[in-house]
Short mmCIF file of C-alpha atoms in Angstrom, two decimals:
data_model
loop_
_atom_site.label_atom_id
_atom_site.label_comp_id
_atom_site.label_asym_id
_atom_site.label_seq_id
_atom_site.Cartn_x
_atom_site.Cartn_y
_atom_site.Cartn_z
CA MET A 133 7.94 -8.85 -0.32
CA ARG A 134 4.19 -8.21 -0.54
CA ILE A 135 3.17 -5.95 -3.45
CA ILE A 136 -0.01 -3.89 -3.08
CA GLY A 137 -1.23 -2.36 -6.34
CA GLU A 138 -2.13 1.29 -5.78
CA ASN A 139 -3.80 2.25 -9.06
CA ILE A 140 -7.50 2.04 -8.19
CA ASN A 141 -7.78 5.17 -6.09
CA GLY A 142 -10.50 7.78 -6.46
CA THR A 143 -8.09 10.63 -5.68
CA ILE A 144 -6.45 10.04 -9.09
CA PRO A 145 -8.41 12.20 -11.59
CA ARG A 146 -8.64 9.51 -14.28
CA ILE A 147 -9.80 6.89 -11.76
CA ARG A 148 -12.23 9.32 -10.15
CA ASP A 149 -13.93 9.79 -13.51
CA LEU A 150 -14.17 6.04 -14.06
CA ILE A 151 -15.74 5.54 -10.63
CA LEU A 152 -18.22 8.38 -11.13
CA GLU A 153 -19.13 6.97 -14.55
CA HIS A 154 -19.36 3.44 -13.10
CA ASP A 155 -17.05 2.19 -15.84
CA GLY A 156 -16.62 -1.25 -14.33
CA LYS A 157 -14.97 -2.69 -17.42
CA ALA A 158 -12.07 -0.20 -17.34
CA LEU A 159 -11.58 -0.54 -13.59
CA VAL A 160 -11.62 -4.33 -13.69
CA ASP A 161 -9.13 -4.28 -16.56
CA LEU A 162 -6.84 -2.11 -14.44
CA ALA A 163 -7.14 -4.53 -11.53
CA VAL A 164 -6.39 -7.53 -13.75
CA ARG A 165 -3.35 -5.86 -15.29
CA GLN A 166 -1.96 -5.08 -11.84
CA VAL A 167 -2.30 -8.71 -10.75
CA GLU A 168 -0.72 -9.93 -13.99
CA ALA A 169 2.19 -7.51 -13.39
CA GLY A 170 2.87 -9.00 -9.98
CA ALA A 171 0.54 -7.40 -7.44
CA ASP A 172 -0.35 -9.74 -4.58
CA VAL A 173 -3.09 -7.43 -3.33
CA VAL A 174 -5.18 -4.81 -5.13
CA ASP A 175 -5.97 -1.64 -3.18
CA ILE A 176 -9.49 -0.28 -3.77
CA ASN A 177 -10.32 3.28 -2.74
CA VAL A 178 -13.53 4.72 -4.22
CA GLY A 179 -13.38 8.07 -2.41
CA THR A 180 -13.83 10.70 -5.13
CA GLY A 181 -14.67 13.68 -2.93
CA GLU A 182 -18.09 13.85 -4.57
CA GLY A 183 -21.47 12.51 -3.52
CA THR A 184 -22.54 11.24 -0.12
CA ALA A 185 -21.20 8.65 2.29
CA GLU A 186 -23.97 6.34 1.10
CA ASP A 187 -22.73 6.76 -2.48
CA GLU A 188 -19.25 5.70 -1.39
CA ILE A 189 -20.64 2.67 0.44
CA GLN A 190 -22.54 1.59 -2.66
CA ASP A 191 -19.48 2.20 -4.85
CA ILE A 192 -17.15 0.11 -2.68
CA GLN A 193 -19.65 -2.75 -2.65
CA TRP A 194 -20.05 -2.55 -6.42
CA LEU A 195 -16.36 -2.34 -7.27
CA VAL A 196 -15.10 -4.85 -4.72
CA GLY A 197 -17.62 -7.34 -6.07
CA LEU A 198 -16.41 -6.84 -9.65
CA VAL A 199 -12.69 -7.04 -8.84
CA LYS A 200 -13.16 -10.02 -6.55
CA GLU A 201 -14.89 -11.98 -9.30
CA ALA A 202 -12.46 -10.99 -12.05
CA THR A 203 -9.11 -11.46 -10.32
CA GLY A 204 -9.38 -13.80 -7.36
CA ALA A 205 -6.61 -11.67 -5.82
CA GLY A 206 -6.45 -10.35 -2.29
CA LEU A 207 -8.14 -6.98 -1.83
CA CYS A 208 -7.05 -4.04 0.30
CA ILE A 209 -10.14 -2.13 1.43
CA ASP A 210 -9.11 1.53 1.60
CA SER A 211 -11.13 4.39 3.10
CA ALA A 212 -11.03 7.04 5.81
CA ASP A 213 -14.65 6.18 6.69
CA VAL A 214 -15.15 3.12 8.88
CA ARG A 215 -18.63 2.57 7.39
CA VAL A 216 -17.06 2.24 3.94
CA LEU A 217 -14.41 -0.10 5.31
CA ARG A 218 -17.06 -2.33 6.83
CA ALA A 219 -19.10 -2.40 3.62
CA GLY A 220 -16.01 -3.22 1.58
CA LEU A 221 -15.00 -6.03 3.91
CA GLU A 222 -18.47 -7.53 3.76
CA ALA A 223 -18.45 -7.37 -0.05
CA GLY A 224 -14.93 -8.80 -0.23
CA GLY A 225 -15.56 -11.78 2.01
CA GLU A 226 -12.62 -14.19 1.91
CA SER A 227 -10.90 -12.05 -0.75
CA ALA A 228 -10.46 -9.18 1.73
CA ALA A 229 -6.79 -9.29 2.70
CA LEU A 230 -5.92 -5.92 4.23
CA VAL A 231 -7.56 -2.82 5.71
CA ASN A 232 -6.18 0.63 4.92
CA SER A 233 -5.92 2.42 7.34
CA VAL A 234 -5.84 3.54 10.99
CA LYS A 235 -3.97 6.39 12.67
CA ALA A 236 -2.96 7.03 16.29
CA THR A 237 -5.97 9.00 17.48
CA GLU A 238 -8.33 7.67 20.12
CA GLU A 239 -11.37 8.20 17.91
CA ASN A 240 -9.93 6.49 14.83
CA MET A 241 -8.53 3.55 16.78
CA ALA A 242 -11.84 3.09 18.58
CA GLU A 243 -13.58 2.85 15.21
CA VAL A 244 -11.14 0.82 13.13
CA MET A 245 -9.40 -1.54 15.58
CA PRO A 246 -12.60 -3.40 16.60
CA LEU A 247 -13.44 -3.82 12.91
CA VAL A 248 -10.10 -5.37 11.99
CA GLY A 249 -10.12 -7.43 15.16
CA GLU A 250 -13.52 -8.82 14.25
CA ALA A 251 -12.41 -9.53 10.67
CA GLY A 252 -9.08 -11.01 11.76
CA LEU A 253 -7.28 -9.05 9.07
CA PRO A 254 -4.06 -7.03 8.95
CA VAL A 255 -4.35 -3.24 8.98
CA VAL A 256 -2.12 -0.47 7.67
CA ALA A 257 -1.28 1.69 10.69
CA LEU A 258 -0.10 5.21 9.87
CA ALA A 259 2.69 6.69 11.98
CA MET A 260 0.72 9.87 12.67
CA ASP A 261 -1.48 11.24 15.45
CA ALA A 262 -4.03 13.99 16.01
CA SER A 263 -1.42 16.67 15.26
CA GLY A 264 -0.72 15.21 11.82
CA ILE A 265 2.46 13.68 10.42
CA PRO A 266 5.38 14.22 12.81
CA ARG A 267 8.54 15.67 11.29
CA ASP A 268 10.96 13.45 13.22
CA ALA A 269 11.36 9.71 13.58
CA ALA A 270 11.08 9.69 17.38
CA SER A 271 7.60 11.24 17.26
CA ARG A 272 6.47 8.82 14.56
CA LEU A 273 7.66 5.93 16.69
CA ARG A 274 5.63 7.25 19.63
CA ALA A 275 2.57 7.20 17.35
CA CYS A 276 3.40 3.59 16.43
CA GLU A 277 3.65 2.65 20.10
CA LYS A 278 0.22 4.18 20.72
CA LEU A 279 -1.20 2.25 17.75
CA LEU A 280 0.24 -0.99 19.06
CA ARG A 281 -1.34 -0.42 22.48
CA GLY A 282 -4.67 0.35 20.82
CA ALA A 283 -4.42 -2.81 18.74
CA GLU A 284 -3.74 -4.95 21.80
CA GLU A 285 -6.77 -3.49 23.59
CA HIS A 286 -8.99 -4.67 20.74
CA GLY A 287 -7.45 -8.11 20.30
CA VAL A 288 -5.44 -7.25 17.18
CA PRO A 289 -2.08 -9.09 17.32
CA ALA A 290 1.13 -7.26 16.51
CA GLY A 291 1.62 -9.50 13.49
CA ASN A 292 -1.51 -7.99 11.95
CA ILE A 293 -0.13 -4.45 12.12
CA TYR A 294 1.57 -3.06 9.02
CA PHE A 295 3.18 0.15 10.23
CA ASP A 296 3.48 2.80 7.53
CA PRO A 297 6.41 5.13 8.41
CA LEU A 298 4.94 7.65 5.94
CA VAL A 299 7.01 8.50 2.89
CA MET A 300 7.13 12.25 2.26
CA PRO A 301 8.37 14.04 -0.89
CA VAL A 302 12.00 15.04 -0.68
CA SER A 303 11.19 17.88 -3.09
CA THR A 304 9.39 19.68 -0.25
CA ASP A 305 11.56 18.44 2.65
CA ILE A 306 15.02 17.16 1.82
CA THR A 307 15.14 15.30 5.15
CA GLY A 308 11.89 13.44 4.43
CA GLY A 309 13.45 10.31 2.97
CA LYS A 310 15.94 9.97 5.80
CA THR A 311 13.22 10.45 8.42
CA THR A 312 11.13 7.70 6.84
CA LEU A 313 14.07 5.30 6.79
CA GLU A 314 14.97 6.12 10.38
CA THR A 315 11.36 5.43 11.37
CA LEU A 316 11.39 2.14 9.46
CA ALA A 317 14.59 1.07 11.22
CA GLY A 318 13.12 2.08 14.57
CA ILE A 319 9.96 0.04 14.00
CA LYS A 320 12.03 -3.03 13.18
CA ARG A 321 14.10 -2.47 16.32
CA GLU A 322 11.37 -1.54 18.82
CA PHE A 323 8.34 -3.48 17.53
CA PRO A 324 9.81 -6.67 16.02
CA GLY A 325 6.48 -8.50 16.05
CA ALA A 326 4.86 -5.97 13.72
CA ARG A 327 5.31 -5.56 9.97
CA THR A 328 5.95 -2.56 7.74
CA VAL A 329 4.69 -1.07 4.48
CA LEU A 330 5.74 1.90 2.35
CA ALA A 331 3.77 3.93 -0.20
CA LEU A 332 6.92 4.27 -2.22
CA SER A 333 6.17 6.75 -4.99
CA ASN A 334 5.42 9.66 -2.63
CA VAL A 335 9.14 10.19 -2.15
CA SER A 336 9.71 11.40 -5.72
CA PHE A 337 6.74 13.76 -6.10
CA GLY A 338 7.71 16.92 -7.98
CA LEU A 339 11.06 15.58 -9.21
CA PRO A 340 12.30 14.61 -12.69
CA ARG A 341 13.08 10.96 -13.47
CA ARG A 342 10.86 9.87 -10.60
CA GLY A 343 11.50 6.20 -11.25
CA LEU A 344 15.17 6.55 -10.32
CA VAL A 345 14.32 8.20 -7.01
CA ASN A 346 11.72 5.54 -6.25
CA GLN A 347 14.20 2.76 -6.97
CA ALA A 348 16.83 4.33 -4.71
CA MET A 349 14.33 4.54 -1.86
CA LEU A 350 13.16 1.00 -2.59
CA HIS A 351 16.59 -0.55 -2.17
CA MET A 352 17.32 1.34 1.06
CA ALA A 353 13.98 0.16 2.46
CA GLN A 354 14.62 -3.41 1.33
CA TYR A 355 17.92 -3.42 3.21
CA LEU A 356 15.94 -2.38 6.30
CA GLU A 357 13.62 -5.35 5.64
CA VAL A 358 10.40 -3.56 4.72
CA ASP A 359 7.65 -6.18 4.42
CA ALA A 360 5.31 -4.67 1.82
CA LEU A 361 5.10 -1.92 -0.78
CA ILE A 362 2.17 0.11 -2.06
CA VAL A 363 3.23 0.80 -5.65
CA ASN A 364 2.17 0.95 -9.27
CA PRO A 365 2.99 -2.60 -10.44
CA LEU A 366 2.58 -1.54 -14.07
CA GLN A 367 5.95 0.22 -13.79
CA GLY A 368 8.03 -2.65 -15.08
CA ASP A 369 11.42 -1.22 -14.15
CA LEU A 370 10.32 -0.77 -10.55
CA MET A 371 8.99 -4.33 -10.30
CA LEU A 372 12.24 -5.65 -11.75
CA SER A 373 14.14 -3.56 -9.20
CA VAL A 374 12.16 -5.20 -6.41
CA GLN A 375 13.36 -8.62 -7.54
CA ALA A 376 16.92 -7.38 -8.04
CA GLY A 377 16.97 -6.09 -4.47
CA GLU A 378 15.59 -9.35 -3.11
CA ALA A 379 18.32 -11.26 -4.95
CA LEU A 380 21.08 -8.99 -3.66
CA LEU A 381 19.84 -9.51 -0.10
CA GLY A 382 19.97 -13.29 -0.45
CA ARG A 383 16.19 -13.81 -0.51
CA ASP A 384 15.99 -15.32 -4.01
CA ARG A 385 17.58 -18.76 -4.24
CA HIS A 386 19.71 -18.98 -7.40
CA CYS A 387 18.19 -15.61 -8.47
CA ARG A 388 15.31 -17.48 -10.08
CA ARG A 389 12.59 -14.91 -9.36
CA TYR A 390 14.80 -12.15 -10.70
CA ALA A 391 15.54 -14.13 -13.86
CA ARG A 392 11.83 -14.80 -14.45
CA ALA A 393 10.99 -11.14 -13.87
CA ALA A 394 13.71 -10.07 -16.31
CA ARG A 395 12.34 -12.43 -18.97
CA ARG A 396 8.80 -11.13 -18.48
CA ALA A 397 10.03 -7.54 -18.72
CA ALA A 398 11.84 -8.32 -21.96
CA GLU A 399 8.73 -10.01 -23.36
CA ARG A 400 6.58 -6.99 -22.50
CA ARG A 401 9.04 -4.62 -24.19
CA GLU A 402 9.09 -6.83 -27.27
CA LYS A 403 5.33 -6.89 -27.35
CA VAL A 404 5.11 -3.09 -27.11
CA HIS A 405 7.91 -2.27 -29.55
CA GLY A 406 7.51 -5.19 -31.91
#
């Protein structure tokens, strides 16, 4: 299971302020803590909704450089602007591990697919098209099929596609979780060469005890063999649940990874509570 740390994202008010203030120390500390908590890849999105495209290009170069030097971890370059993606990939060099993202529109695929093909990197492919996020699994799978064709046209192998079935809040659509899981199952069935990723915490938006909802969705997705998660790795209970699920599915010989994760969680609680 590949863990992508989601915390450095300019759409989060606290992170937006840090980016606008160029508080590199705080942002690097956040990246380091995510890696120490178990993130394999750190997502970096500097889009704050303020300034110009040139500002965002400069910010992604600045922050990718800092995080690359401080962590040595893989970096997920995240932007809706292909110019920002390119600048982030150039700044990341060999540390660049993933591109986020592309959707099933001719314009977006024509921009992003050549870039990821040139870089030889995996890309998060969103199961949506020009009309937005489809409400049913069949339509999302059609978007995935279109994305796969677009990838092939630009020399991007299926193994470098991480399909995102798009997790929607069940608080606004009670069928949202089921639709996502049906899409995930369909991707595994119809596009076995590709991989999958979920932005897990979206499912619980607007609900109490969000962690419980996230963990329930996590274990259903693990049973369907999701390959990667975009999550907050600083949520210790969630990270422990990841390892518990892997053990239950027979992917953790002698439950060793789960046991280590449980010990680390206990040590962190002891450190916090004395």
